[in-house]
Short mmCIF file of C-alpha atoms and ligand atoms in Angstrom, two decimals:
data_model
loop_
_atom_site.label_atom_id
_atom_site.label_comp_id
_atom_site.label_asym_id
_atom_site.label_seq_id
_atom_site.Cartn_x
_atom_site.Cartn_y
_atom_site.Cartn_z
CA MET A 19 28.22 -26.86 -51.36
CA THR A 20 31.27 -24.60 -51.67
CA VAL A 21 31.44 -21.46 -53.83
CA SER A 22 34.34 -20.14 -55.89
CA PHE A 23 34.99 -17.18 -58.17
CA GLU A 24 36.69 -16.70 -61.52
CA LYS A 25 40.11 -15.03 -61.52
CA ILE A 26 40.08 -11.25 -61.86
CA VAL A 27 43.10 -9.42 -63.26
CA SER A 28 42.46 -5.98 -61.80
CA LEU A 29 39.81 -3.61 -60.49
CA LYS A 30 39.23 -0.27 -62.17
CA GLY A 31 36.68 2.53 -61.85
CA SER A 32 34.60 4.49 -59.44
CA THR A 33 32.14 3.15 -56.90
CA THR A 34 30.17 4.01 -53.80
CA VAL A 35 29.70 1.76 -50.76
CA PRO A 36 26.65 0.92 -48.63
CA ALA A 37 25.74 3.31 -45.83
CA ASP A 38 27.58 3.17 -42.52
CA LYS A 39 26.45 0.36 -40.23
CA SER A 40 27.42 2.03 -36.92
CA ILE A 41 25.77 5.31 -37.92
CA THR A 42 22.61 3.58 -39.18
CA HIS A 43 22.14 1.71 -35.87
CA ARG A 44 22.55 4.96 -33.97
CA SER A 45 20.30 6.95 -36.31
CA PHE A 46 17.48 4.42 -35.69
CA ILE A 47 18.03 4.42 -31.91
CA PHE A 48 18.43 8.19 -31.44
CA SER A 49 15.41 8.93 -33.67
CA SER A 50 13.44 6.50 -31.51
CA MET A 51 14.57 8.36 -28.38
CA ALA A 52 13.42 11.72 -29.82
CA LYS A 53 9.74 12.58 -29.42
CA GLY A 54 8.31 13.43 -32.84
CA VAL A 55 9.14 12.59 -36.44
CA SER A 56 12.70 12.06 -37.70
CA GLU A 57 13.84 11.19 -41.21
CA ILE A 58 16.79 8.93 -41.85
CA ILE A 59 18.02 9.15 -45.42
CA ASN A 60 20.24 6.49 -47.00
CA PRO A 61 20.34 4.06 -44.04
CA LEU A 62 22.07 0.70 -44.41
CA MET A 63 19.50 -2.05 -44.83
CA SER A 64 21.35 -5.17 -43.75
CA ARG A 65 20.73 -8.00 -41.28
CA ASP A 66 22.39 -6.06 -38.43
CA THR A 67 20.58 -2.77 -38.87
CA ILE A 68 17.23 -4.48 -39.52
CA ALA A 69 17.67 -6.13 -36.10
CA THR A 70 17.90 -2.66 -34.52
CA MET A 71 14.90 -1.40 -36.50
CA ASN A 72 12.81 -4.42 -35.42
CA ALA A 73 13.85 -3.91 -31.79
CA MET A 74 12.76 -0.27 -31.77
CA ASN A 75 9.55 -1.28 -33.51
CA ALA A 76 8.96 -3.84 -30.74
CA VAL A 77 8.89 -1.05 -28.13
CA GLY A 78 6.35 0.99 -30.06
CA VAL A 79 8.39 3.09 -32.51
CA GLU A 80 6.96 3.37 -36.03
CA PHE A 81 9.16 3.12 -39.14
CA GLU A 82 7.51 4.37 -42.32
CA LYS A 83 9.30 3.74 -45.63
CA ILE A 84 9.97 6.90 -47.65
CA GLU A 85 12.07 7.40 -50.76
CA ASN A 86 15.65 6.43 -49.88
CA GLY A 87 15.00 5.96 -46.18
CA PHE A 88 12.56 5.95 -43.29
CA ARG A 89 10.34 8.34 -41.41
CA ILE A 90 10.60 7.39 -37.73
CA ILE A 91 7.66 8.33 -35.55
CA SER A 92 8.17 8.04 -31.80
CA GLU A 93 6.72 9.05 -28.44
CA GLY A 94 10.34 9.43 -27.28
CA TYR A 95 12.26 7.24 -24.83
CA ARG A 96 9.79 8.01 -22.04
CA GLY A 97 7.04 6.51 -24.18
CA PHE A 98 8.59 3.15 -25.06
CA THR A 99 6.08 0.32 -24.56
CA GLU A 100 6.76 -3.15 -23.26
CA ALA A 101 7.91 -5.56 -26.00
CA ASN A 102 5.55 -8.53 -26.11
CA ASN A 103 8.29 -10.96 -27.09
CA ILE A 104 12.02 -11.58 -26.74
CA ILE A 105 14.00 -9.06 -28.81
CA ASN A 106 16.27 -10.86 -31.27
CA CYS A 107 19.48 -8.92 -31.99
CA ASP A 108 20.41 -11.53 -34.65
CA ASN A 109 24.17 -11.24 -35.39
CA SER A 110 24.57 -7.67 -34.13
CA GLY A 111 26.75 -6.89 -31.11
CA THR A 112 26.00 -3.19 -31.59
CA THR A 113 22.25 -3.83 -31.30
CA ALA A 114 22.61 -5.99 -28.18
CA ARG A 115 25.02 -3.73 -26.34
CA LEU A 116 23.49 -0.35 -27.20
CA LEU A 117 20.00 -1.59 -26.41
CA THR A 118 21.12 -2.95 -23.05
CA GLY A 119 22.14 0.61 -22.16
CA LEU A 120 19.00 2.11 -23.66
CA PHE A 121 16.57 -0.26 -21.92
CA SER A 122 18.26 -0.69 -18.52
CA PRO A 123 16.87 2.56 -16.96
CA GLN A 124 13.36 1.98 -18.40
CA LYS A 125 11.91 0.30 -15.26
CA ARG A 126 10.40 -2.54 -17.28
CA TYR A 127 11.33 -6.08 -18.23
CA PHE A 128 13.12 -6.66 -21.53
CA SER A 129 14.73 -9.78 -22.80
CA LEU A 130 17.35 -9.88 -25.53
CA THR A 131 18.84 -12.76 -27.48
CA GLY A 132 20.81 -13.28 -30.70
CA ASP A 133 22.02 -15.83 -33.25
CA ASP A 134 24.54 -18.64 -32.54
CA SER A 135 27.49 -16.25 -32.95
CA LEU A 136 26.09 -13.41 -30.81
CA ARG A 137 25.10 -15.82 -28.02
CA LYS A 138 28.81 -16.70 -27.71
CA ARG A 139 29.96 -13.06 -27.35
CA PRO A 140 30.56 -11.41 -23.97
CA MET A 141 27.76 -9.24 -22.60
CA ASP A 142 29.17 -8.91 -19.08
CA ARG A 143 31.19 -5.97 -20.46
CA VAL A 144 27.95 -3.94 -20.61
CA LYS A 145 26.35 -5.53 -17.56
CA LYS A 146 29.29 -4.48 -15.32
CA PRO A 147 29.26 -0.68 -15.82
CA LEU A 148 25.46 -0.55 -16.02
CA SER A 149 25.21 -2.55 -12.77
CA ASP A 150 27.62 -0.02 -11.23
CA MET A 151 24.93 2.53 -12.14
CA GLY A 152 22.27 0.42 -10.38
CA ALA A 153 20.93 -1.63 -13.31
CA SER A 154 19.51 -5.09 -12.78
CA ILE A 155 20.59 -7.41 -15.60
CA VAL A 156 20.62 -11.20 -15.65
CA LEU A 157 22.87 -13.03 -18.14
CA ARG A 158 23.11 -16.71 -19.06
CA LYS A 159 26.18 -18.08 -17.24
CA GLU A 160 26.69 -14.46 -16.01
CA LYS A 161 28.18 -13.58 -19.39
CA TYR A 162 26.02 -14.35 -22.41
CA LEU A 163 22.69 -13.78 -24.13
CA PRO A 164 19.84 -14.44 -23.59
CA MET A 165 19.65 -11.54 -21.16
CA ILE A 166 16.86 -10.22 -18.97
CA ILE A 167 16.79 -6.57 -18.03
CA CYS A 168 14.69 -5.99 -14.88
CA PRO A 169 13.24 -2.79 -13.42
CA SER A 170 15.76 -0.91 -11.24
CA ASN A 171 16.64 2.50 -9.88
CA MET A 172 19.68 3.69 -11.79
CA TYR A 173 21.81 6.72 -10.93
CA PRO A 174 24.41 8.70 -12.89
CA SER A 175 28.01 7.57 -12.30
CA ASP A 176 31.61 8.16 -13.26
CA ILE A 177 32.64 4.98 -15.12
CA MET A 178 36.20 3.98 -16.08
CA ALA A 179 36.49 1.72 -19.12
CA THR A 180 37.97 -1.74 -18.62
CA VAL A 181 37.86 -2.61 -22.33
CA SER A 182 38.27 -0.39 -25.43
CA SER A 183 34.78 -0.64 -26.89
CA ALA A 184 32.56 1.98 -28.53
CA GLN A 185 29.62 -0.32 -27.86
CA VAL A 186 30.20 -0.33 -24.10
CA LYS A 187 30.82 3.45 -24.10
CA SER A 188 27.58 3.97 -26.02
CA ALA A 189 25.60 1.72 -23.65
CA VAL A 190 26.71 3.81 -20.66
CA ILE A 191 25.96 7.09 -22.48
CA LEU A 192 22.47 5.89 -23.51
CA ALA A 193 21.65 4.91 -19.93
CA GLY A 194 23.09 8.20 -18.59
CA ALA A 195 21.03 10.15 -21.14
CA GLN A 196 17.87 9.08 -19.29
CA LEU A 197 19.12 9.77 -15.73
CA GLU A 198 19.05 13.03 -13.79
CA GLY A 199 22.66 14.32 -13.52
CA ILE A 200 26.05 13.81 -15.13
CA THR A 201 27.20 10.39 -16.29
CA SER A 202 30.83 10.14 -17.40
CA TYR A 203 32.78 7.43 -19.17
CA THR A 204 36.58 7.52 -19.45
CA GLU A 205 38.10 5.46 -22.25
CA ILE A 206 41.40 3.57 -22.27
CA GLU A 207 41.96 4.46 -25.92
CA THR A 208 39.66 6.55 -28.07
CA THR A 209 37.08 4.44 -29.90
CA ARG A 210 34.65 5.49 -32.65
CA ASN A 211 32.72 8.56 -31.49
CA HIS A 212 29.51 8.41 -33.54
CA THR A 213 27.35 8.26 -30.40
CA GLU A 214 28.86 11.51 -29.15
CA THR A 215 28.76 13.39 -32.49
CA MET A 216 25.26 12.24 -33.39
CA LEU A 217 23.67 12.71 -29.96
CA LYS A 218 25.00 16.29 -30.10
CA ASP A 219 23.23 16.70 -33.46
CA PHE A 220 20.04 15.45 -31.79
CA GLY A 221 20.45 18.19 -29.15
CA ALA A 222 21.97 16.32 -26.20
CA ASP A 223 24.36 18.08 -23.83
CA ILE A 224 27.52 16.00 -24.25
CA ARG A 225 30.96 17.20 -23.21
CA ILE A 226 34.31 15.76 -24.24
CA ASP A 227 37.45 16.23 -22.18
CA GLY A 228 40.29 14.15 -23.63
CA LYS A 229 39.25 10.52 -23.18
CA LYS A 230 36.35 11.42 -20.86
CA VAL A 231 32.83 11.76 -22.27
CA SER A 232 30.08 13.23 -20.09
CA ILE A 233 26.36 13.43 -20.76
CA ILE A 234 24.01 15.63 -18.81
CA GLY A 235 20.66 13.93 -18.41
CA PRO A 236 17.84 13.58 -18.79
CA VAL A 237 18.11 14.61 -22.47
CA GLU A 238 15.31 16.05 -24.60
CA LEU A 239 16.26 14.90 -28.08
CA ILE A 240 15.04 16.89 -31.06
CA PRO A 241 13.91 14.87 -34.11
CA GLN A 242 16.34 15.22 -37.02
CA LYS A 243 16.62 14.72 -40.74
CA PHE A 244 19.83 12.74 -40.92
CA PHE A 245 21.82 11.51 -43.94
CA VAL A 246 23.92 8.37 -43.42
CA PRO A 247 27.27 8.47 -45.27
CA GLY A 248 29.04 5.47 -46.88
CA ASP A 249 30.69 2.98 -44.53
CA PHE A 250 34.47 3.38 -44.28
CA SER A 251 34.78 -0.23 -43.12
CA SER A 252 33.04 -1.39 -46.32
CA ALA A 253 35.21 0.99 -48.42
CA ALA A 254 38.24 -0.66 -46.77
CA PHE A 255 37.57 -3.84 -48.79
CA PHE A 256 37.95 -1.92 -52.06
CA ILE A 257 41.04 -0.10 -50.76
CA GLY A 258 42.56 -3.43 -49.74
CA ALA A 259 41.50 -4.99 -53.05
CA ALA A 260 43.35 -2.26 -54.97
CA LEU A 261 46.54 -3.41 -53.25
CA MET A 262 45.84 -7.09 -53.94
CA PHE A 263 44.96 -6.88 -57.67
CA GLU A 264 47.70 -5.65 -60.02
CA ASN A 265 47.14 -2.46 -62.04
CA SER A 266 44.03 -1.56 -60.07
CA GLU A 267 42.81 2.03 -59.80
CA ILE A 268 39.76 2.62 -57.65
CA GLU A 269 37.87 5.71 -56.55
CA ILE A 270 35.34 5.32 -53.71
CA LYS A 271 32.90 8.20 -53.36
CA ASN A 272 30.95 9.67 -50.43
CA VAL A 273 32.57 7.63 -47.69
CA GLY A 274 32.24 8.58 -44.03
CA ILE A 275 35.71 9.71 -42.94
CA ASN A 276 35.21 10.39 -39.25
CA PRO A 277 38.83 10.39 -37.96
CA THR A 278 37.96 7.80 -35.28
CA ARG A 279 37.31 5.36 -38.15
CA THR A 280 40.02 6.04 -40.74
CA GLY A 281 43.08 4.58 -38.95
CA PHE A 282 43.36 2.10 -41.86
CA LEU A 283 44.55 5.02 -44.04
CA ASP A 284 47.21 5.89 -41.42
CA VAL A 285 48.33 2.25 -41.37
CA LEU A 286 48.60 2.21 -45.16
CA ARG A 287 50.67 5.38 -45.13
CA MET A 288 52.92 3.75 -42.51
CA LEU A 289 53.37 0.89 -44.96
CA GLY A 290 54.41 3.39 -47.64
CA VAL A 291 51.13 3.37 -49.59
CA SER A 292 50.07 6.56 -51.30
CA VAL A 293 46.31 7.04 -50.96
CA GLU A 294 44.41 10.22 -51.80
CA LEU A 295 41.59 11.56 -49.67
CA SER A 296 39.47 14.58 -50.61
CA TYR A 297 36.83 16.05 -48.30
CA ASN A 298 33.27 16.58 -49.56
CA ASP A 299 31.84 18.17 -46.44
CA GLN A 300 32.85 18.85 -42.87
CA LYS A 301 29.66 17.99 -40.99
CA SER A 302 29.82 16.23 -37.61
CA GLU A 303 30.14 13.03 -39.66
CA PRO A 304 32.37 14.23 -42.53
CA THR A 305 32.45 12.54 -45.93
CA GLY A 306 35.03 12.33 -48.68
CA ASN A 307 36.31 10.48 -51.73
CA ILE A 308 39.20 8.04 -51.63
CA PHE A 309 41.48 7.22 -54.56
CA ILE A 310 44.00 4.39 -54.55
CA LYS A 311 46.16 2.63 -57.14
CA ASN A 312 47.87 -0.73 -56.93
CA GLN A 313 51.46 -0.24 -55.77
CA PRO A 314 54.15 -2.14 -53.85
CA PHE A 315 54.11 -1.65 -50.08
CA SER A 316 56.21 -2.58 -47.11
CA GLY A 317 55.34 -4.50 -43.95
CA GLY A 318 55.49 -3.46 -40.32
CA LYS A 319 54.16 -3.91 -36.81
CA ILE A 320 50.82 -2.38 -35.85
CA SER A 321 49.87 -2.16 -32.17
CA GLY A 322 48.82 0.15 -29.34
CA ALA A 323 46.44 3.11 -29.43
CA LEU A 324 45.69 2.69 -33.15
CA ILE A 325 44.05 -0.74 -32.67
CA PRO A 326 40.51 0.40 -31.63
CA ASN A 327 40.45 2.76 -34.64
CA ILE A 328 41.16 -0.11 -37.10
CA ILE A 329 39.39 -2.87 -35.18
CA ASP A 330 37.11 -3.96 -38.06
CA GLU A 331 39.87 -3.64 -40.68
CA ILE A 332 42.49 -5.80 -38.93
CA PRO A 333 41.60 -9.11 -40.65
CA LEU A 334 42.01 -7.35 -44.01
CA ILE A 335 45.25 -5.59 -42.97
CA ALA A 336 46.69 -8.90 -41.78
CA THR A 337 45.72 -10.60 -45.07
CA LEU A 338 47.52 -7.81 -46.97
CA GLY A 339 50.68 -9.27 -45.40
CA LEU A 340 50.52 -11.92 -48.17
CA PHE A 341 51.04 -9.17 -50.77
CA ALA A 342 53.49 -6.91 -48.89
CA ARG A 343 57.30 -6.81 -49.24
CA GLU A 344 57.79 -7.74 -45.57
CA PRO A 345 55.54 -9.40 -42.96
CA ILE A 346 52.66 -7.50 -41.34
CA GLU A 347 52.37 -8.07 -37.60
CA ILE A 348 49.36 -7.06 -35.48
CA ARG A 349 49.54 -7.00 -31.66
CA ASP A 350 47.33 -5.69 -28.80
CA ALA A 351 44.29 -6.93 -30.70
CA GLU A 352 42.90 -9.61 -28.34
CA GLU A 353 39.46 -7.99 -28.86
CA LEU A 354 39.42 -9.72 -32.25
CA ARG A 355 38.89 -13.02 -30.46
CA VAL A 356 35.37 -11.93 -29.40
CA LYS A 357 34.06 -10.50 -32.66
CA GLU A 358 31.54 -12.23 -34.99
CA SER A 359 34.13 -15.03 -35.06
CA ASP A 360 37.52 -15.36 -33.36
CA ARG A 361 39.04 -13.24 -36.11
CA ILE A 362 42.64 -14.05 -35.17
CA ALA A 363 41.94 -17.78 -35.47
CA SER A 364 39.80 -17.28 -38.62
CA VAL A 365 42.51 -15.37 -40.51
CA VAL A 366 45.25 -17.75 -39.33
CA HIS A 367 43.20 -20.73 -40.53
CA ASN A 368 42.64 -19.27 -44.00
CA ILE A 369 46.21 -18.05 -44.50
CA LYS A 370 47.49 -21.54 -43.65
CA GLU A 371 44.85 -23.15 -45.86
CA ILE A 372 45.91 -21.07 -48.86
CA GLY A 373 49.55 -22.06 -48.32
CA GLY A 374 50.81 -18.87 -46.67
CA LYS A 375 53.06 -18.51 -43.63
CA VAL A 376 51.51 -17.06 -40.46
CA GLU A 377 52.29 -16.93 -36.73
CA GLU A 378 49.50 -16.71 -34.16
CA PHE A 379 49.79 -14.81 -30.85
CA HIS A 380 47.26 -14.49 -28.03
CA ASP A 381 46.75 -10.84 -29.06
CA GLY A 382 47.44 -10.87 -32.78
CA LEU A 383 49.17 -12.48 -35.73
CA LYS A 384 52.03 -12.06 -38.19
CA VAL A 385 51.45 -12.76 -41.86
CA TYR A 386 54.42 -13.31 -44.20
CA PRO A 387 54.55 -12.37 -47.89
CA LEU A 388 53.61 -15.24 -50.20
CA GLU A 389 56.79 -16.80 -51.54
CA ASN A 390 55.76 -20.01 -53.16
CA GLY A 391 52.60 -20.69 -55.08
CA ILE A 392 49.31 -21.04 -53.34
CA ASN A 393 47.37 -24.18 -52.57
CA LYS A 394 44.83 -24.25 -55.43
CA SER A 395 42.72 -26.89 -53.70
CA ALA A 396 42.30 -24.76 -50.55
CA ILE A 397 38.81 -24.53 -49.06
CA LEU A 398 38.61 -21.21 -47.20
CA LYS A 399 36.15 -20.92 -44.30
CA SER A 400 34.00 -17.86 -43.58
CA PHE A 401 33.14 -18.82 -39.97
CA HIS A 402 29.72 -17.13 -40.49
CA ASP A 403 31.60 -13.81 -40.25
CA HIS A 404 30.82 -11.11 -42.84
CA ARG A 405 34.28 -9.56 -42.90
CA ILE A 406 36.03 -12.93 -43.20
CA ALA A 407 33.63 -13.90 -46.03
CA MET A 408 34.50 -10.72 -47.97
CA ILE A 409 38.25 -11.35 -47.60
CA ASN A 410 37.70 -14.89 -48.88
CA ILE A 411 35.83 -13.59 -51.92
CA LEU A 412 38.77 -11.28 -52.71
CA LEU A 413 41.28 -14.15 -52.30
CA SER A 414 39.18 -16.46 -54.47
CA LYS A 415 39.03 -13.84 -57.25
CA ARG A 416 42.69 -12.92 -56.86
CA PHE A 417 44.03 -16.45 -57.28
CA GLY A 418 41.14 -17.83 -59.35
CA ASN A 419 38.59 -20.42 -58.33
CA ILE A 420 39.72 -20.90 -54.74
CA SER A 421 36.80 -22.56 -52.92
CA ILE A 422 34.99 -20.98 -49.96
CA ASP A 423 32.62 -22.91 -47.70
CA GLU A 424 29.94 -20.19 -47.96
CA VAL A 425 29.61 -16.41 -48.16
CA SER A 426 26.04 -15.63 -47.04
CA ALA A 427 27.33 -13.70 -43.99
CA ILE A 428 28.03 -10.68 -46.24
CA ASP A 429 24.33 -9.78 -45.70
CA VAL A 430 25.28 -8.53 -42.24
CA SER A 431 27.02 -5.37 -43.50
CA PHE A 432 27.48 -5.39 -47.30
CA PRO A 433 24.62 -7.29 -48.99
CA ASP A 434 25.58 -6.19 -52.54
CA PHE A 435 29.35 -6.68 -52.21
CA LEU A 436 29.52 -9.09 -55.17
CA GLU A 437 27.53 -6.79 -57.48
CA ARG A 438 29.59 -3.69 -56.62
CA LEU A 439 32.83 -5.63 -57.02
CA LYS A 440 31.70 -7.01 -60.39
CA PHE A 441 31.19 -3.46 -61.63
CA LEU A 442 34.93 -2.75 -61.13
CA GLU A 443 36.30 -6.06 -62.38
CA VAL A 444 38.67 -6.38 -65.32
CA VAL A 445 38.80 -10.03 -66.37
CA ILE A 446 41.33 -9.89 -69.24
CA ALA A 447 44.74 -8.16 -68.94
C1 S3P B 505 30.89 -0.82 -33.27
C2 S3P B 505 31.98 -0.89 -32.45
C3 S3P B 505 33.03 -1.90 -32.58
C4 S3P B 505 33.02 -2.55 -33.97
C5 S3P B 505 31.64 -2.93 -34.41
C6 S3P B 505 30.72 -1.72 -34.43
C7 S3P B 505 29.88 0.22 -33.01
O1 S3P B 505 32.84 -2.90 -31.60
O2 S3P B 505 33.85 -3.70 -33.97
O3 S3P B 505 31.69 -3.49 -35.73
O4 S3P B 505 29.04 0.49 -33.89
O5 S3P B 505 29.90 0.79 -31.91
P1 S3P B 505 33.46 -2.71 -30.12
O6 S3P B 505 32.95 -1.43 -29.62
O7 S3P B 505 32.96 -3.87 -29.33
O8 S3P B 505 34.94 -2.74 -30.32
#
């Protein structure tokens, strides 16, 4: 059974977005590592973050529901117990990769698995650096989940990144946090730095020197009361929507605007878009409000150091090529091929299906402005990928009643996307 949505003329008004997924995962993990009682206020409750919560619960950490969040009661990372079953990371790469780092120095057996999509994603990228630190990890076909982590004697090391990934960086830092001495990780390009900023808030000794992050272990984390800001990557869908729907004017409030996440705004400015950003506070994870109006914008080529900063927004940026004055080309983004779906192939498939012109490269794609009408009988596919499903919903509403195979994947990061969108919708011109 396919789904489709009525045509929307424009989007107007003010909204908030669900809490940040990356920060919620980390708030659950770091609170679990701290001995005592932490409070996480406004966490994202989605399939991905619930997987992390269940995993920490499986090793003996208690989560108690309080108003607008959780009280997390833990014996600290030295007090984790053995999980009595396989830990299911569901669809969440962040859960699988961060927990591999967290559990590998624990001198116990752990086994991790995930859903059909996660079991196809590479885990050797975390096994490699952790093995260089002495970890003992067994992967299916030496690359995939299910994984078994075995007891080992790990030691601090100086690791050089071979892939730009905040998840791999975080795995190494979380292992290093439990080892006696200095563990360093040098990035190729800077990726999101929530692990560094938040571990500092929890009292860890973390030092940053350009692209090199060092942690001095073993850490004694101090329980925190932590507020999770809105997710910039979820806000991006409203920002993109403002550019897709004529006459739109949208304000998005209380969004996390950590500069390692907001490259999408830099890209938009490069494309000539005027977007306003006002700061609310300047904490380690700053927040602000974003205001954007529908306006014409140019195309361009996006590649290089910016790519890790916009990694989750690239499918949306590419799709905006349909609405730009010139084509939008993305390169150096081969990482997209190993996300929740092969996001290069997913976007290419849907652009072609809707009647647009697109070129596919091994490391990116080029989307041309729509010239002729669209194919009204298109059936867009979501590939069980939350971000592709949300783009499809926007396209269906933009052109009116375009069919989509299914959209249930939105539960992974933005369960109430349809409700929040509805609130802004203007149906009649
Ligand atoms: C994430 C890092 C990114 C991103 C993912 C969340 C994180 O993955 O795509 O949605 O929370 O660390 P990579 O680090 O694999 O690029």
